[in-house]
C-alpha cells in the first residue's frame, strides 16, 4: 500500500509550477485590459474625427427626404412603337439599286441579286460543294464550342 506522509495530506509540488501559472494568468488579464482600452480609445478617436469631417446635408437631399424615388423611364420605347406602326414602303431598300456612297463606289443591290453574285463568285462556299465532301466551311472559325480557338490543325 501507499503510505501517507507524516505531516498530513497534500499535493505534489514537483509536477506543476504554480508561480508560473499565476504569472501567465496575470499577464493575460493585463494584456486583455490594455487591448480593450486601446480599442476603446481608437473608436472614440474615430468618432471624433467623423464628427469633425461631417458637413451639412445637401438641401436638395433634405427636400427629397421621405419621398420615394421616381419610377424608371424606359428609353427608346417611343421609337420602338413608332417603328412597328410605320408600314414598309412598296419599294423596299432591299429591292432596288442605288448609291450608298459615290466616292467610295459602294452601291445597293437587291437581295436576291446579291446572293446570286456571292454564290457565282464563290465568295462563300456553296452548300452543295462543301457539304458533299463532308467538310464544314465554318469549322475553322472560332465558336463558343471551341472556346474561340478554332478547329485544331491536322498534322500531315
mmCIF file of C-alpha atoms in Angstrom:
data_model
loop_
_atom_site.group_PDB
_atom_site.id
_atom_site.type_symbol
_atom_site.label_atom_id
_atom_site.label_comp_id
_atom_site.label_asym_id
_atom_site.label_seq_id
_atom_site.Cartn_x
_atom_site.Cartn_y
_atom_site.Cartn_z
ATOM 1 C CA UNK A 1 0.000 0.000 0.000
ATOM 2 C CA UNK A 2 0.843 3.621 -0.231
ATOM 3 C CA UNK A 3 1.961 5.444 2.850
ATOM 4 C CA UNK A 4 0.732 8.941 3.700
ATOM 5 C CA UNK A 5 3.478 11.385 4.791
ATOM 6 C CA UNK A 6 3.552 12.240 8.453
ATOM 7 C CA UNK A 7 2.803 15.948 8.005
ATOM 8 C CA UNK A 8 -0.684 15.189 6.512
ATOM 9 C CA UNK A 9 -2.302 15.028 3.117
ATOM 10 C CA UNK A 10 -1.009 17.430 0.460
ATOM 11 C CA UNK A 11 -0.237 17.801 -3.219
ATOM 12 C CA UNK A 12 2.676 17.058 -5.436
ATOM 13 C CA UNK A 13 4.805 20.186 -5.761
ATOM 14 C CA UNK A 14 7.281 18.900 -8.309
ATOM 15 C CA UNK A 15 4.911 18.471 -11.347
ATOM 16 C CA UNK A 16 3.367 21.968 -11.662
ATOM 17 C CA UNK A 17 4.988 25.362 -11.196
ATOM 18 C CA UNK A 18 2.088 27.323 -9.752
ATOM 19 C CA UNK A 19 4.071 30.558 -9.660
ATOM 20 C CA UNK A 20 4.500 30.446 -13.490
ATOM 21 C CA UNK A 21 0.788 29.643 -13.947
ATOM 22 C CA UNK A 22 -0.206 32.652 -11.802
ATOM 23 C CA UNK A 23 2.186 34.976 -13.677
ATOM 24 C CA UNK A 24 0.834 33.791 -17.045
ATOM 25 C CA UNK A 25 -2.769 34.294 -15.920
ATOM 26 C CA UNK A 26 -1.968 37.799 -14.671
ATOM 27 C CA UNK A 27 -0.152 38.642 -17.924
ATOM 28 C CA UNK A 28 -3.169 37.505 -19.979
ATOM 29 C CA UNK A 29 -5.554 39.603 -17.871
ATOM 30 C CA UNK A 30 -3.342 42.705 -18.092
ATOM 31 C CA UNK A 31 -2.969 42.224 -21.869
ATOM 32 C CA UNK A 32 -6.747 41.930 -22.290
ATOM 33 C CA UNK A 33 -7.324 45.135 -20.312
ATOM 34 C CA UNK A 34 -4.705 47.022 -22.352
ATOM 35 C CA UNK A 35 -6.175 45.780 -25.657
ATOM 36 C CA UNK A 36 -9.720 46.746 -24.622
ATOM 37 C CA UNK A 37 -8.573 50.221 -23.559
ATOM 38 C CA UNK A 38 -6.702 50.648 -26.859
ATOM 39 C CA UNK A 39 -9.732 49.640 -28.931
ATOM 40 C CA UNK A 40 -11.988 51.936 -26.852
ATOM 41 C CA UNK A 41 -9.598 54.848 -27.419
ATOM 42 C CA UNK A 42 -9.394 54.074 -31.165
ATOM 43 C CA UNK A 43 -13.181 54.064 -31.615
ATOM 44 C CA UNK A 44 -13.542 57.259 -29.578
ATOM 45 C CA UNK A 45 -10.904 58.954 -31.754
ATOM 46 C CA UNK A 46 -12.584 57.753 -34.968
ATOM 47 C CA UNK A 47 -15.967 59.030 -33.749
ATOM 48 C CA UNK A 48 -14.466 62.475 -33.040
ATOM 49 C CA UNK A 49 -12.794 62.595 -36.459
ATOM 50 C CA UNK A 50 -16.066 61.645 -38.144
ATOM 51 C CA UNK A 51 -17.944 64.409 -36.315
ATOM 52 C CA UNK A 52 -15.351 66.979 -37.394
ATOM 53 C CA UNK A 53 -15.490 65.861 -41.025
ATOM 54 C CA UNK A 54 -19.295 65.834 -41.353
ATOM 55 C CA UNK A 55 -20.877 68.609 -43.348
ATOM 56 C CA UNK A 56 -24.448 69.685 -43.566
ATOM 57 C CA UNK A 57 -26.634 67.628 -45.862
ATOM 58 C CA UNK A 58 -27.327 68.837 -49.384
ATOM 59 C CA UNK A 59 -30.506 70.976 -49.416
ATOM 60 C CA UNK A 60 -31.875 69.015 -52.369
ATOM 61 C CA UNK A 61 -31.412 65.786 -50.458
ATOM 62 C CA UNK A 62 -33.248 67.268 -47.478
ATOM 63 C CA UNK A 63 -36.178 68.245 -49.745
ATOM 64 C CA UNK A 64 -36.459 64.721 -51.138
ATOM 65 C CA UNK A 65 -36.239 63.015 -47.753
ATOM 66 C CA UNK A 66 -39.199 60.695 -47.279
ATOM 67 C CA UNK A 67 -40.278 60.890 -50.923
ATOM 68 C CA UNK A 68 -39.992 57.650 -52.947
ATOM 69 C CA UNK A 69 -37.616 57.649 -55.920
ATOM 70 C CA UNK A 70 -39.080 58.320 -59.381
ATOM 71 C CA UNK A 71 -40.203 55.388 -61.481
ATOM 72 C CA UNK A 72 -37.735 54.137 -64.109
ATOM 73 C CA UNK A 73 -38.024 55.570 -67.602
ATOM 74 C CA UNK A 74 -37.894 53.082 -70.470
ATOM 75 C CA UNK A 75 -35.590 54.591 -73.049
ATOM 76 C CA UNK A 76 -36.414 54.134 -76.693
ATOM 77 C CA UNK A 77 -39.905 52.801 -76.095
ATOM 78 C CA UNK A 78 -41.474 55.578 -78.207
ATOM 79 C CA UNK A 79 -39.102 54.824 -81.082
ATOM 80 C CA UNK A 80 -39.979 51.132 -80.949
ATOM 81 C CA UNK A 81 -43.714 51.771 -81.062
ATOM 82 C CA UNK A 82 -43.245 54.179 -83.973
ATOM 83 C CA UNK A 83 -41.156 51.602 -85.803
ATOM 84 C CA UNK A 84 -43.901 48.980 -85.580
ATOM 85 C CA UNK A 85 -46.606 51.463 -86.548
ATOM 86 C CA UNK A 86 -44.795 52.528 -89.726
ATOM 87 C CA UNK A 87 -45.594 50.359 -92.695
ATOM 88 C CA UNK A 88 -42.814 49.459 -95.098
ATOM 89 C CA UNK A 89 -42.854 51.274 -98.414
ATOM 90 C CA UNK A 90 -43.880 49.300 -101.515
ATOM 91 C CA UNK A 91 -40.347 49.568 -102.923
ATOM 92 C CA UNK A 92 -38.171 48.494 -100.045
ATOM 93 C CA UNK A 93 -34.463 49.327 -99.982
ATOM 94 C CA UNK A 94 -33.600 45.635 -100.367
ATOM 95 C CA UNK A 95 -35.473 45.501 -103.706
ATOM 96 C CA UNK A 96 -33.795 48.408 -105.510
ATOM 97 C CA UNK A 97 -30.473 49.558 -106.871
ATOM 98 C CA UNK A 98 -28.883 52.750 -105.581
ATOM 99 C CA UNK A 99 -25.744 54.502 -104.358
ATOM 100 C CA UNK A 100 -24.727 54.152 -100.728
ATOM 101 C CA UNK A 101 -21.514 56.186 -101.121
ATOM 102 C CA UNK A 102 -20.494 57.539 -104.536
ATOM 103 C CA UNK A 103 -16.926 58.472 -103.508
ATOM 104 C CA UNK A 104 -16.185 55.022 -102.123
ATOM 105 C CA UNK A 105 -18.145 53.450 -105.015
ATOM 106 C CA UNK A 106 -20.468 51.461 -102.750
ATOM 107 C CA UNK A 107 -23.805 50.526 -104.295
ATOM 108 C CA UNK A 108 -27.011 48.956 -103.030
ATOM 109 C CA UNK A 109 -28.099 45.802 -104.878
ATOM 110 C CA UNK A 110 -31.375 43.842 -104.488
ATOM 111 C CA UNK A 111 -31.039 40.992 -102.008
ATOM 112 C CA UNK A 112 -31.704 38.181 -104.499
ATOM 113 C CA UNK A 113 -29.140 39.533 -106.964
ATOM 114 C CA UNK A 114 -26.551 39.975 -104.179
ATOM 115 C CA UNK A 115 -26.986 36.378 -103.029
ATOM 116 C CA UNK A 116 -26.592 35.095 -106.593
ATOM 117 C CA UNK A 117 -23.416 37.174 -107.068
ATOM 118 C CA UNK A 118 -21.905 35.770 -103.876
ATOM 119 C CA UNK A 119 -22.568 32.185 -104.981
ATOM 120 C CA UNK A 120 -21.375 32.819 -108.567
ATOM 121 C CA UNK A 121 -18.110 34.430 -107.457
ATOM 122 C CA UNK A 122 -17.668 31.774 -104.737
ATOM 123 C CA UNK A 123 -17.172 34.339 -102.002
ATOM 124 C CA UNK A 124 -18.846 31.833 -99.667
ATOM 125 C CA UNK A 125 -18.657 28.125 -100.495
ATOM 126 C CA UNK A 126 -21.903 26.804 -101.897
ATOM 127 C CA UNK A 127 -23.896 24.333 -99.852
ATOM 128 C CA UNK A 128 -23.553 21.558 -102.435
ATOM 129 C CA UNK A 129 -19.742 21.798 -102.760
ATOM 130 C CA UNK A 130 -18.633 21.835 -99.148
ATOM 131 C CA UNK A 131 -21.344 19.709 -97.579
ATOM 132 C CA UNK A 132 -20.995 16.919 -100.137
ATOM 133 C CA UNK A 133 -17.343 16.453 -99.188
ATOM 134 C CA UNK A 134 -18.287 16.238 -95.512
ATOM 135 C CA UNK A 135 -16.362 19.376 -94.535
ATOM 136 C CA UNK A 136 -17.914 22.156 -92.530
ATOM 137 C CA UNK A 137 -16.937 25.551 -94.025
ATOM 138 C CA UNK A 138 -17.306 27.114 -90.582
ATOM 139 C CA UNK A 139 -15.138 24.567 -88.738
ATOM 140 C CA UNK A 140 -12.069 26.821 -88.691
ATOM 141 C CA UNK A 141 -13.959 29.799 -87.277
ATOM 142 C CA UNK A 142 -13.935 30.489 -83.538
ATOM 143 C CA UNK A 143 -17.085 29.495 -81.708
ATOM 144 C CA UNK A 144 -18.292 29.067 -78.117
ATOM 145 C CA UNK A 145 -17.933 25.297 -78.533
ATOM 146 C CA UNK A 146 -14.171 25.534 -79.075
ATOM 147 C CA UNK A 147 -13.606 28.425 -76.645
ATOM 148 C CA UNK A 148 -12.764 30.789 -79.514
ATOM 149 C CA UNK A 149 -9.689 28.826 -80.616
ATOM 150 C CA UNK A 150 -10.960 27.447 -83.931
ATOM 151 C CA UNK A 151 -10.563 23.893 -85.128
ATOM 152 C CA UNK A 152 -7.325 22.056 -84.315
ATOM 153 C CA UNK A 153 -4.867 21.925 -87.165
ATOM 154 C CA UNK A 154 -4.394 18.497 -88.647
ATOM 155 C CA UNK A 155 -0.866 17.097 -88.749
ATOM 156 C CA UNK A 156 0.323 15.889 -92.179
#
